[in-house]
CSV table of C-alpha atoms in Angstrom, one decimal:
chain,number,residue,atom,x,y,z
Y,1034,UNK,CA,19.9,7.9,-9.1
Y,1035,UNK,CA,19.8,9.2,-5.6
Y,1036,UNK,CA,22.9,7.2,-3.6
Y,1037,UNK,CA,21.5,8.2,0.0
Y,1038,UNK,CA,24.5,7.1,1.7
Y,1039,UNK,CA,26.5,9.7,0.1
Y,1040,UNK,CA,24.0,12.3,-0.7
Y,1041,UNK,CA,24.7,12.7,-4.4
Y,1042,UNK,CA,23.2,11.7,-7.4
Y,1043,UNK,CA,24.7,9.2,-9.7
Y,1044,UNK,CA,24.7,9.6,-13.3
Y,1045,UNK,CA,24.7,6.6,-15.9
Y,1046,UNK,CA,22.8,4.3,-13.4
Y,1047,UNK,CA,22.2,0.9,-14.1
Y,1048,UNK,CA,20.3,-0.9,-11.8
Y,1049,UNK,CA,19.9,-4.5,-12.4
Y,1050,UNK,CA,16.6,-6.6,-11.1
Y,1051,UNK,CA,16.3,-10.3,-11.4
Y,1052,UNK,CA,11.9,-11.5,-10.6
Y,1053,UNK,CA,11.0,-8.6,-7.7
Y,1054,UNK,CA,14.5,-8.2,-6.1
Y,1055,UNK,CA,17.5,-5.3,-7.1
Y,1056,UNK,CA,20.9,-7.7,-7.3
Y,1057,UNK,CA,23.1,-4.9,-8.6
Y,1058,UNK,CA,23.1,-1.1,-8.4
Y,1059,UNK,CA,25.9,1.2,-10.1
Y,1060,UNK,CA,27.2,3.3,-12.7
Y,1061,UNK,CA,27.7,1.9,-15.9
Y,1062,UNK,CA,27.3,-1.8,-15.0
Y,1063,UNK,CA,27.1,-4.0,-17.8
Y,1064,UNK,CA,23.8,-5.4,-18.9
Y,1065,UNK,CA,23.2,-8.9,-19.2
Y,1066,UNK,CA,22.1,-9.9,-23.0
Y,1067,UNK,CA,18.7,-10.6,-23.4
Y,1068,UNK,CA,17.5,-8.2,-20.4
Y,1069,UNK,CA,14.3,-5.9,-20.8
Y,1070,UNK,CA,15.9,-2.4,-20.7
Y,1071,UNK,CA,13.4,0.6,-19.2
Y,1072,UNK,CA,15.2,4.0,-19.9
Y,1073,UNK,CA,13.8,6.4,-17.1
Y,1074,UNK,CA,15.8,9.7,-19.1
Y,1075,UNK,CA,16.0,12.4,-16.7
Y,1076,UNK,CA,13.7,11.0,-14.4
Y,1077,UNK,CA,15.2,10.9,-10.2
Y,1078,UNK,CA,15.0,7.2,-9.1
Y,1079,UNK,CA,14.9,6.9,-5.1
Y,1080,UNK,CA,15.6,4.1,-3.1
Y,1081,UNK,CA,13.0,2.0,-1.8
Y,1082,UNK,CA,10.7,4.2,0.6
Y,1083,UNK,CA,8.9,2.8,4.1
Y,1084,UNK,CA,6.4,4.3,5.8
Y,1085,UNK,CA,5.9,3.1,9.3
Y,1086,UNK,CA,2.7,4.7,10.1
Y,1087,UNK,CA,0.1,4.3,7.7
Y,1088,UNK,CA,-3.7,4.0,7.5
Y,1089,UNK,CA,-4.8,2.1,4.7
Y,1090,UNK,CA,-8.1,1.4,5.7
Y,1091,UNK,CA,-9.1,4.6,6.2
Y,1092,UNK,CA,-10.6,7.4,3.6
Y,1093,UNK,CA,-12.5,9.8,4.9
Y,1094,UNK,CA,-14.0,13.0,3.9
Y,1095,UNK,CA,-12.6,16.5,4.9
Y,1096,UNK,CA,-15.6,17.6,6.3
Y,1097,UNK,CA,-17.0,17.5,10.3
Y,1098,UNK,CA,-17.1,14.0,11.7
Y,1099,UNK,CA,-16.1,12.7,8.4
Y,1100,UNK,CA,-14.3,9.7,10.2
Y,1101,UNK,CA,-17.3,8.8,11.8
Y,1102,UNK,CA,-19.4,9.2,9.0
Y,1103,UNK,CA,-16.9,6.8,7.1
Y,1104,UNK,CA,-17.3,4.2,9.6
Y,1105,UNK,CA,-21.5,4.5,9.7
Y,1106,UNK,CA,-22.0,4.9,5.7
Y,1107,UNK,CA,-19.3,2.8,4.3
Y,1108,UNK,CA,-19.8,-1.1,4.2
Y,1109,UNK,CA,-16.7,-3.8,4.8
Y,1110,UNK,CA,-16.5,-4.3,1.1
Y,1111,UNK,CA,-16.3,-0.6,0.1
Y,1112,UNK,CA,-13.8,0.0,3.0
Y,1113,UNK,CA,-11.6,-2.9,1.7
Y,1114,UNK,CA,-12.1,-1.5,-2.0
Y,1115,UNK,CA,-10.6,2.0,-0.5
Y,1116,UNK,CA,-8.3,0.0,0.9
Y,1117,UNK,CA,-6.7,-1.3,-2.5
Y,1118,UNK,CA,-6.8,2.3,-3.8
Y,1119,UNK,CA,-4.6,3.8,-1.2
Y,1120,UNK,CA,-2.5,0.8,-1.6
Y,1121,UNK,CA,-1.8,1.0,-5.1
Y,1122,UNK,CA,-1.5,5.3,-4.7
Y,1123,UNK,CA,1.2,4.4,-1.6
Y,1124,UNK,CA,3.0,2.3,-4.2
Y,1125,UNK,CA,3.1,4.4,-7.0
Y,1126,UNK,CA,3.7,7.2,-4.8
Y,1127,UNK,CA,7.2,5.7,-3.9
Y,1128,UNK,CA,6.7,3.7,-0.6
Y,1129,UNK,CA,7.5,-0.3,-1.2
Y,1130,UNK,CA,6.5,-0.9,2.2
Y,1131,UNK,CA,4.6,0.2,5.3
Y,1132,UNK,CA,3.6,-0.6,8.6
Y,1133,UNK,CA,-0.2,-0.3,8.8
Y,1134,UNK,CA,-0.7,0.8,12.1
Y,1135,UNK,CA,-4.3,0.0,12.6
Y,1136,UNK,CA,-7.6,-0.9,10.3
Y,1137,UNK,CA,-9.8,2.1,11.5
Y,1138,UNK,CA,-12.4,-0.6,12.3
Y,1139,UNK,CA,-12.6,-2.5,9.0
Y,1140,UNK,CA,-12.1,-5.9,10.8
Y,1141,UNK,CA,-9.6,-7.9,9.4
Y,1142,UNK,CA,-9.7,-6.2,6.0
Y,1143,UNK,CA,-6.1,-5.4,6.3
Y,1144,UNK,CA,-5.1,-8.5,6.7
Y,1145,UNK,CA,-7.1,-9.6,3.2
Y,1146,UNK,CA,-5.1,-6.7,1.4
Y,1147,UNK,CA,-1.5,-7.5,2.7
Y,1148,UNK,CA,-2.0,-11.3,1.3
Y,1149,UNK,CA,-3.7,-10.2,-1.8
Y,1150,UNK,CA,-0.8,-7.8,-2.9
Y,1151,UNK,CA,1.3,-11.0,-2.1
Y,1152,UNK,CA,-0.8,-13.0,-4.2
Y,1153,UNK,CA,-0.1,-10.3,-7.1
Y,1154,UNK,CA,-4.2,-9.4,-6.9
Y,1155,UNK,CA,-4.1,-6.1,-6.1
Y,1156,UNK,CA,-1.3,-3.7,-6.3
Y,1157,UNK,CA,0.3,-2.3,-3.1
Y,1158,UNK,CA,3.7,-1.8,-1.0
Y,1159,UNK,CA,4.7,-5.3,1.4
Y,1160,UNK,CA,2.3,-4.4,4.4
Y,1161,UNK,CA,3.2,-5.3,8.2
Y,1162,UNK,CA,-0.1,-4.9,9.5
Y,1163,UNK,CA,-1.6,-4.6,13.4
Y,1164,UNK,CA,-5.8,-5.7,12.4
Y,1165,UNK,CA,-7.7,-3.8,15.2
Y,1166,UNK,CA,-6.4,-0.8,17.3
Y,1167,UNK,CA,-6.9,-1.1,20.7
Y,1168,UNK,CA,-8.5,1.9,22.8
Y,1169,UNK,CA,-9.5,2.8,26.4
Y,1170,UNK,CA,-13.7,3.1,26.5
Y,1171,UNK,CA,-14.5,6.8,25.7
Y,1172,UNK,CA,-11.2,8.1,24.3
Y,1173,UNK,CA,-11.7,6.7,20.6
Y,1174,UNK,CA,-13.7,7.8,17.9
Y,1175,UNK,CA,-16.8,8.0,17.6
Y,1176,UNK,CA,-17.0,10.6,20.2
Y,1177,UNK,CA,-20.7,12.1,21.3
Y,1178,UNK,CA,-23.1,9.5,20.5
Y,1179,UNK,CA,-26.3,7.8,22.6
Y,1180,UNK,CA,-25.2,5.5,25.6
Y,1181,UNK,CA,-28.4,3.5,24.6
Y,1182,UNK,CA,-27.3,2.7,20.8
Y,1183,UNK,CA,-25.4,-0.7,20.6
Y,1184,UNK,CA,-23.4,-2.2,18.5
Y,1185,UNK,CA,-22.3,0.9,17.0
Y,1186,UNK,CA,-19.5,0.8,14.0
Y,1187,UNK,CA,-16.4,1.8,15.7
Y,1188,UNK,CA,-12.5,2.6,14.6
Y,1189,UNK,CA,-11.1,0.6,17.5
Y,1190,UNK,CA,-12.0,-2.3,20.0
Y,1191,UNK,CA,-12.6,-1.0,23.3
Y,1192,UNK,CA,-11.3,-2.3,26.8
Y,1193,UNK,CA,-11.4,-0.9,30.4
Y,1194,UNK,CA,-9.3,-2.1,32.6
Y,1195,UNK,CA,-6.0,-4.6,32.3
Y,1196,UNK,CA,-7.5,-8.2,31.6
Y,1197,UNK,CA,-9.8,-7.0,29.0
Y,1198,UNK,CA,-6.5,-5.1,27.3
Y,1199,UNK,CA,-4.7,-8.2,28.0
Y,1200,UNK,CA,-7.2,-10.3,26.5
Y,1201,UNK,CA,-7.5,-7.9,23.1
Y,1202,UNK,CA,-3.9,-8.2,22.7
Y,1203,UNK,CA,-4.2,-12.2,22.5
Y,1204,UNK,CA,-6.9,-12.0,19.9
């Protein structure tokens, strides 16, 4: 076990975990009778991981305007879907929580995952979520398109000027 405080690893590790929460970490502790013992051999355990600046809404492809091509192609319920992957890959990847910095236009869907991974539906890290980014008109995706099309799919709600940013920051 990695013991970041002092920079060293820790051989014979116990770590003892009582419903979701560690109680008691250290070498050679004694284990309770009756406890479920998993033997992780030669395997590196980390402490918990956080990521403050994550996007779990978003998957896109690598290609040219693949963001906005997520956002025009991809319904709410597929975007939520992706959603739940990249939760469950951030988990298993390490990270117990994260701060989801925006939904990348997926409405509230972020929202809907943090509660369900509280409700033990879907498998992910504890999520501190921010629901829709906030952006100046013109300086978000998607970039280059008709003035005349409306109600185009976008990755952030728009404002111009202080009381509609004051007013998006109240909703």
């Amino acid at each position: 076990m990695l013991d970041v405080k002092s920079g060293k690893y820790v051989a014979q590790s116990v770590i003892l975990i009582e419903g979701d929460r560690i109680v008691k970490v250290g070498p050679g502790l004694q284990i309770p009778e009756g406890t479920e013992v998993v033997d992780l051999g030669t395997s590196t355990l980390l402490p918990e991981l956080i990521d403050c600046h994550t996007h779990q809404m978003a998957r896109e492809s690598e290609t040219p305007n693949g963001y906005e091509l997520a956002l025009l192609t991809k319904s709410q319920a597929t975007r939520a879907l992706e959603g739940a992957a990249n939760a469950r890959a951030t988990l298993r990847a390490g990270f117990t929580t994260v701060r989801d910095v925006e939904n990348e236009g997926s409405g509230f869907a972020d929202v809907a995952l943090r509660d369900a991974i509280r409700q033990g539906l879907v498998e992910g890290p504890r999520m501190l979520v921010a629901t829709r980014g906030i952006a100046a008109v013109g300086a978000y995706h998607p970039f280059g398109t008709s003035p005349d099309v409306k109600d185009l799919s976008t990755g952030a709600q728009f404002v111009s000027g202080g009381e509609e940013a004051r007013r998006a920051a109240r909703e």
